[in-house]
Coordinates of C-alpha atoms in Angstrom, one line a residue:
X10 CA -14.7 16.0 14.2
X11 CA -15.5 12.3 13.7
X12 CA -17.2 10.9 10.6
X13 CA -19.7 9.2 12.7
X14 CA -20.8 12.4 14.3
X15 CA -21.3 14.3 11.1
X16 CA -22.9 11.5 9.0
X17 CA -26.2 12.7 7.5
X18 CA -29.3 11.3 9.1
X19 CA -31.3 9.1 6.8
X20 CA -35.0 8.8 7.3
X21 CA -35.1 5.2 6.0
X22 CA -35.0 2.3 8.4
X23 CA -31.6 1.1 9.3
X24 CA -32.8 -2.3 10.3
X25 CA -32.5 -3.5 6.7
X26 CA -29.1 -2.9 5.1
X27 CA -30.4 -3.4 1.7
X28 CA -32.8 -0.5 2.0
X29 CA -30.0 1.7 3.3
X30 CA -27.8 0.8 0.3
X31 CA -30.7 1.5 -2.0
X32 CA -31.4 4.8 -0.4
X33 CA -27.7 5.9 -0.8
X34 CA -27.7 4.8 -4.5
X35 CA -30.6 7.2 -5.2
X36 CA -29.5 10.5 -3.7
X37 CA -32.7 12.2 -4.9
X38 CA -34.7 10.0 -2.6
X39 CA -32.6 10.7 0.4
X40 CA -33.7 13.6 2.5
X41 CA -30.9 14.9 4.8
X42 CA -31.3 17.1 7.8
X43 CA -28.7 19.1 9.6
X44 CA -26.3 17.2 11.9
X45 CA -26.9 17.5 15.6
X46 CA -23.2 17.9 16.0
X47 CA -22.1 21.6 15.8
X48 CA -18.9 22.0 13.7
X49 CA -15.9 22.8 15.8
X50 CA -14.6 26.2 14.8
X51 CA -10.7 26.4 14.9
X52 CA -9.5 28.1 18.0
X53 CA -7.4 30.5 16.0
X54 CA -10.5 31.9 14.3
X55 CA -12.2 32.4 17.6
X56 CA -9.2 34.3 18.9
X57 CA -9.0 36.4 15.8
X58 CA -12.7 37.3 16.0
X59 CA -12.3 38.3 19.7
X60 CA -9.3 40.4 18.9
X61 CA -11.0 42.1 16.0
X62 CA -14.0 42.9 18.1
X63 CA -12.0 44.1 21.1
X64 CA -12.5 47.6 22.5
X65 CA -9.0 48.6 21.4
X66 CA -9.4 49.5 17.8
X67 CA -5.8 50.5 17.3
X68 CA -4.3 47.4 18.8
X69 CA -1.4 45.9 16.9
X70 CA -2.9 42.4 16.5
X71 CA -6.1 43.8 15.2
X72 CA -4.1 46.0 12.8
X73 CA -2.2 43.0 11.6
X74 CA -5.4 41.0 10.9
X75 CA -7.3 43.9 9.5
X76 CA -4.6 44.6 6.9
X77 CA -3.2 41.3 5.8
X78 CA -1.4 42.9 2.9
X79 CA 0.6 45.0 5.3
X80 CA 2.6 41.9 6.3
X81 CA 4.2 42.0 2.9
X82 CA 5.6 45.5 3.4
X83 CA 9.3 45.3 3.9
X84 CA 11.3 47.4 6.2
X85 CA 13.0 50.4 4.6
X86 CA 14.8 53.5 5.7
X87 CA 12.0 55.6 4.3
X88 CA 9.4 53.7 6.3
X89 CA 11.4 54.1 9.5
X90 CA 12.0 57.8 8.8
X91 CA 8.3 58.5 8.0
X92 CA 7.2 56.7 11.2
X93 CA 9.7 58.5 13.4
X94 CA 8.7 61.9 12.0
X95 CA 5.0 61.0 12.6
X96 CA 5.7 60.1 16.2
X97 CA 7.9 62.9 17.2
X98 CA 6.4 65.4 19.6
X99 CA 4.9 68.4 17.8
X100 CA 4.4 71.9 19.1
X101 CA 0.7 71.3 19.5
X102 CA 1.4 68.2 21.6
X103 CA 3.9 70.1 23.7
X104 CA 1.4 72.9 24.2
X105 CA -1.3 70.5 25.3
X106 CA 0.8 68.6 27.8
X107 CA 3.0 70.0 30.6
X108 CA 6.7 70.0 29.7
X109 CA 9.2 67.8 31.4
X110 CA 11.1 69.5 34.1
X111 CA 14.8 69.2 33.3
X112 CA 17.6 69.8 35.8
X113 CA 21.1 71.2 35.2
X114 CA 22.6 67.7 35.4
X115 CA 20.5 66.6 32.4
X116 CA 18.2 64.3 34.4
X117 CA 14.5 64.8 34.0
X118 CA 11.5 64.8 36.3
X119 CA 8.3 63.5 34.8
X120 CA 5.0 65.4 34.8
X121 CA 1.5 64.2 33.9
X122 CA 0.9 63.9 30.2
X123 CA -1.8 62.8 27.7
X124 CA -2.9 59.2 27.3
X125 CA -0.2 57.2 25.6
X126 CA -2.2 54.1 24.5
X127 CA -2.8 55.3 21.0
X128 CA 0.9 56.1 20.4
X129 CA 1.9 52.7 21.8
X130 CA -0.6 50.9 19.6
X131 CA 0.7 52.7 16.5
X132 CA 4.3 51.7 17.5
X133 CA 3.4 48.0 17.8
X134 CA 1.5 48.1 14.5
X135 CA 4.5 49.6 12.8
X136 CA 6.8 46.9 14.1
X137 CA 4.4 44.2 13.0
X138 CA 4.2 45.6 9.5
X139 CA 7.8 46.4 8.8
X140 CA 10.1 43.9 10.5
X141 CA 8.6 40.9 12.1
X142 CA 6.7 39.3 9.2
X143 CA 9.7 38.5 7.0
X144 CA 11.9 37.1 9.8
X145 CA 9.4 35.3 12.0
X146 CA 10.0 31.5 12.0
X147 CA 8.3 29.9 15.0
X148 CA 9.0 26.5 16.3
X149 CA 7.0 24.2 18.5
X150 CA 7.5 24.8 22.2
X151 CA 6.4 22.6 25.0
X152 CA 6.5 24.6 28.2
X153 CA 6.3 22.5 31.4
X154 CA 4.2 23.7 34.2
X155 CA 6.2 25.7 36.7
X156 CA 7.0 23.9 40.0
X157 CA 6.7 25.7 43.2
X158 CA 9.8 25.5 45.3
X159 CA 9.2 25.7 49.0
X160 CA 11.0 28.0 51.4
X161 CA 10.8 31.1 49.1
X162 CA 7.7 32.6 50.5
X163 CA 7.9 36.0 52.1
X164 CA 6.2 35.0 55.3
X165 CA 6.9 38.3 57.0
X166 CA 5.3 40.2 54.2
X167 CA 8.2 42.5 53.9
X168 CA 7.3 43.9 50.5
X169 CA 4.1 45.4 52.0
X170 CA 6.4 47.5 54.3
X171 CA 8.5 49.0 51.5
X172 CA 8.5 52.7 50.7
X173 CA 7.8 54.0 47.2
X174 CA 10.4 56.6 46.2
X175 CA 11.4 58.7 43.2
X176 CA 8.1 58.0 41.5
X177 CA 8.1 59.6 38.0
X178 CA 11.7 60.8 38.3
X179 CA 13.4 58.0 36.4
X180 CA 11.4 56.5 33.6
X181 CA 11.7 52.8 32.8
X182 CA 14.1 51.8 35.6
X183 CA 15.6 48.3 34.9
X184 CA 18.5 47.7 37.4
X185 CA 19.6 49.4 40.5
X186 CA 23.1 49.3 42.2
X187 CA 25.2 51.1 44.8
X188 CA 29.0 51.6 44.4
X189 CA 31.5 50.0 46.9
X190 CA 31.6 53.3 48.9
X191 CA 27.8 53.2 49.4
X192 CA 27.1 56.0 46.9
X193 CA 23.9 55.9 44.9
X194 CA 21.6 54.5 44.0
X195 CA 22.5 54.1 40.3
X196 CA 19.7 53.2 38.0
X197 CA 19.5 52.2 34.3
X198 CA 16.6 54.0 32.5
X199 CA 14.8 53.6 29.2
X200 CA 16.2 56.8 27.6
X201 CA 19.6 55.2 27.3
X202 CA 21.4 56.6 30.4
X203 CA 22.5 55.4 33.7
X204 CA 21.6 57.9 36.4
X205 CA 23.1 58.5 39.8
X206 CA 21.3 59.9 42.9
X207 CA 23.2 62.9 44.3
X208 CA 24.7 62.6 47.8
X209 CA 22.2 65.0 49.3
X210 CA 19.3 63.0 47.7
X211 CA 18.1 66.2 46.0
X212 CA 18.1 65.1 42.4
X213 CA 19.4 62.6 39.7
X214 CA 22.4 63.3 37.6
X215 CA 23.6 61.6 34.4
X216 CA 26.4 59.1 35.1
X217 CA 27.1 57.4 31.8
X218 CA 25.6 55.9 28.6
X219 CA 26.7 53.4 25.9
X220 CA 25.4 54.7 22.6
X221 CA 27.8 56.9 20.5
X222 CA 24.8 58.3 18.7
X223 CA 22.9 59.5 21.7
X224 CA 21.9 63.2 21.9
X225 CA 19.9 64.9 24.6
X226 CA 17.6 66.6 22.0
X227 CA 16.5 63.2 20.6
X228 CA 16.6 60.9 23.6
X229 CA 15.9 62.9 26.8
X230 CA 12.2 62.6 27.3
X231 CA 9.7 61.7 29.9
X232 CA 8.2 59.2 27.5
X233 CA 11.1 57.6 25.6
X234 CA 10.0 55.7 22.5
X235 CA 10.8 52.1 21.8
X236 CA 11.7 52.9 18.2
X237 CA 14.5 55.2 19.4
X238 CA 16.2 52.6 21.6
X239 CA 18.6 51.4 18.8
X240 CA 20.0 55.0 18.6
X241 CA 19.7 56.1 22.2
X242 CA 20.8 52.8 23.7
X243 CA 19.1 50.8 26.5
X244 CA 21.2 49.8 29.5
X245 CA 19.8 46.8 31.4
X246 CA 21.8 44.8 34.0
X247 CA 24.7 46.4 35.8
X248 CA 27.0 45.8 38.8
X249 CA 30.0 47.4 40.4
X250 CA 33.3 45.6 40.8
X251 CA 33.8 45.6 44.6
X252 CA 37.6 45.9 44.3
X253 CA 38.2 48.4 41.4
X254 CA 34.9 50.3 41.8
X255 CA 34.3 50.2 38.0
X256 CA 30.7 49.8 36.9
X257 CA 30.0 47.1 34.3
X258 CA 26.7 47.2 32.5
X259 CA 24.9 45.5 29.6
X260 CA 23.4 47.6 26.9
X261 CA 20.8 45.7 24.9
X262 CA 22.0 47.2 21.6
X263 CA 25.7 47.9 22.0
X264 CA 27.0 45.1 24.2
X265 CA 29.0 44.8 27.4
X266 CA 30.5 48.1 28.8
X267 CA 32.7 49.4 31.6
X268 CA 33.0 52.9 33.2
X269 CA 35.1 54.1 36.0
X270 CA 33.7 55.3 39.3
X271 CA 34.0 58.9 38.0
X272 CA 31.4 58.2 35.3
X273 CA 31.5 59.8 31.9
X274 CA 32.1 57.9 28.6
X275 CA 31.9 54.1 28.9
X276 CA 34.3 51.7 27.2
X277 CA 32.9 48.9 25.1
X278 CA 34.3 45.5 26.1
X279 CA 32.6 43.1 23.8
X280 CA 29.7 43.1 21.3
X281 CA 30.6 40.1 19.1
X282 CA 31.3 36.6 20.4
X283 CA 32.5 33.7 18.2
X284 CA 31.7 35.7 15.1
X285 CA 28.1 36.2 16.2
X286 CA 26.9 39.7 17.2
X287 CA 24.9 40.0 20.4
X288 CA 21.5 41.3 19.6
X289 CA 20.2 41.7 23.2
X290 CA 22.9 41.9 25.8
X291 CA 20.8 41.5 28.9
X292 CA 22.1 41.0 32.5
X293 CA 25.3 40.3 34.3
X294 CA 27.0 39.6 37.6
X295 CA 30.6 39.9 38.7
X296 CA 32.9 37.4 40.4
X297 CA 35.6 39.6 41.9
X298 CA 37.7 36.7 43.1
X299 CA 37.9 35.2 39.6
X300 CA 38.0 38.7 38.0
X301 CA 35.2 37.7 35.6
X302 CA 31.8 38.9 34.4
X303 CA 29.0 36.5 33.7
X304 CA 26.4 37.9 31.3
X305 CA 23.6 36.8 29.0
X306 CA 22.7 37.6 25.4
X307 CA 19.0 36.9 25.0
X308 CA 19.0 36.4 21.2
X309 CA 21.2 36.4 18.1
X310 CA 18.3 37.3 15.9
X311 CA 16.0 39.8 17.7
X312 CA 16.8 43.1 19.3
X313 CA 15.2 44.2 22.6
X314 CA 12.5 46.2 20.9
X315 CA 11.5 42.9 19.2
X316 CA 11.1 40.9 22.3
X317 CA 7.5 39.9 21.4
X318 CA 8.4 37.8 18.3
X319 CA 11.4 36.4 20.3
X320 CA 9.0 35.1 22.9
X321 CA 6.4 33.8 20.3
X322 CA 9.0 32.3 18.0
X323 CA 10.4 30.0 20.7
X324 CA 13.9 29.5 19.2
X325 CA 16.9 28.8 21.4
X326 CA 19.4 31.4 20.2
X327 CA 20.4 32.9 23.6
X328 CA 23.7 32.4 25.4
X329 CA 25.3 32.6 28.9
X330 CA 28.9 33.9 28.6
X331 CA 31.9 34.7 30.8
X332 CA 34.1 37.7 30.2
X333 CA 37.7 37.5 31.7
X334 CA 38.6 41.0 32.8
X335 CA 42.3 40.3 32.9
X336 CA 42.6 38.8 29.4
X337 CA 39.6 40.4 27.7
X338 CA 38.5 36.9 26.4
X339 CA 34.9 35.9 26.2
X340 CA 33.8 32.3 26.6
X341 CA 30.4 30.8 25.8
X342 CA 29.3 28.7 28.8
X343 CA 25.8 27.7 27.7
X344 CA 24.2 28.1 24.3
X345 CA 20.8 27.3 22.8
X346 CA 18.9 29.1 25.5
X347 CA 15.4 30.4 24.8
X348 CA 15.5 34.1 25.8
X349 CA 18.4 34.1 28.2
X350 CA 17.7 36.6 30.9
X351 CA 18.7 37.4 34.5
X352 CA 22.1 36.2 36.0
X353 CA 23.2 35.8 39.6
X354 CA 26.2 34.2 41.3
X355 CA 25.7 32.2 44.4
X356 CA 26.8 33.7 47.6
X357 CA 29.8 31.4 47.8
X358 CA 30.6 32.0 44.1
X359 CA 30.5 28.2 43.4
X360 CA 27.8 28.4 40.7
X361 CA 25.9 30.8 38.6
X362 CA 22.1 30.9 38.0
X363 CA 20.4 32.3 34.9
X364 CA 16.9 32.5 33.7
X365 CA 15.4 31.0 30.5
X366 CA 12.3 33.2 30.0
X367 CA 10.5 31.3 27.2
X368 CA 10.4 28.0 29.2
X369 CA 9.6 29.8 32.5
X370 CA 12.6 28.4 34.3

């Protein structure tokens, strides 16, 4: 706001500078009137007011603004335990909503349940209060406008002709794959498991998981909770080795894993690279000729359930890495990546493409 715009209007004539000086020397004789220029309210205050007045009273941002003292609350085992106990399904909740239909294989089929918006809002509010405030250190990020690359349009509109299948049977599917023999599909889901479709297409069966702490009683649910991911695991990207038939997959919390074509317990390959623990092992692709796995770690500071501060913070702490299957060595190919994400090898295996989510490229 310029000084000229907000200068008080003086009723005295401005044609004589002496009279103006005299009028300013005697403040009592100067009658001011409100400036015609409206003060510019900071944008952050406008956004805060809109959020506080939003129709979602339990939203996490509103909770953070409404209780500023909550930002000082530090994370503790007691706080986590109390929140988990408060958000576990109770007998009343189970009675009011249809139970999930479980199969002998351990896979679940979803059934309609109550509105989950309040529970999700409470979950976000808990994360804001207990973990993010103390560690959040944002940096300035200049995101260039995305450029449209020609030739990528679906001119035949093939997506409109797709068939929607298995709706509600596998919650939170992330990646999908078929084994070298054509079996599958296999899908990584949000309760920590990788599921396989039976050959007769009748049902899903549990194939493998990464977390050594996972239990069916805690993790198998039609509405897996974000706060339980660290214990149940969260498999993301996966791919089969076309020669050996082994499945390689990235678990966001536990690292890079391998399991044989028979399924069962998975073997951890790597979770620490160059002395730095992977906090969000994300996606991968396999070069069978080079016998190598290319994979990403989105952040060395934030776990998958903390993806929101990772995006807002803007720090470049992600990596693209290469795992040599023969030697077991891991090499960092590219570091300082802001939210390293998807990975794909070119068809001729001459280059690898990966995504940097924060910078939209």
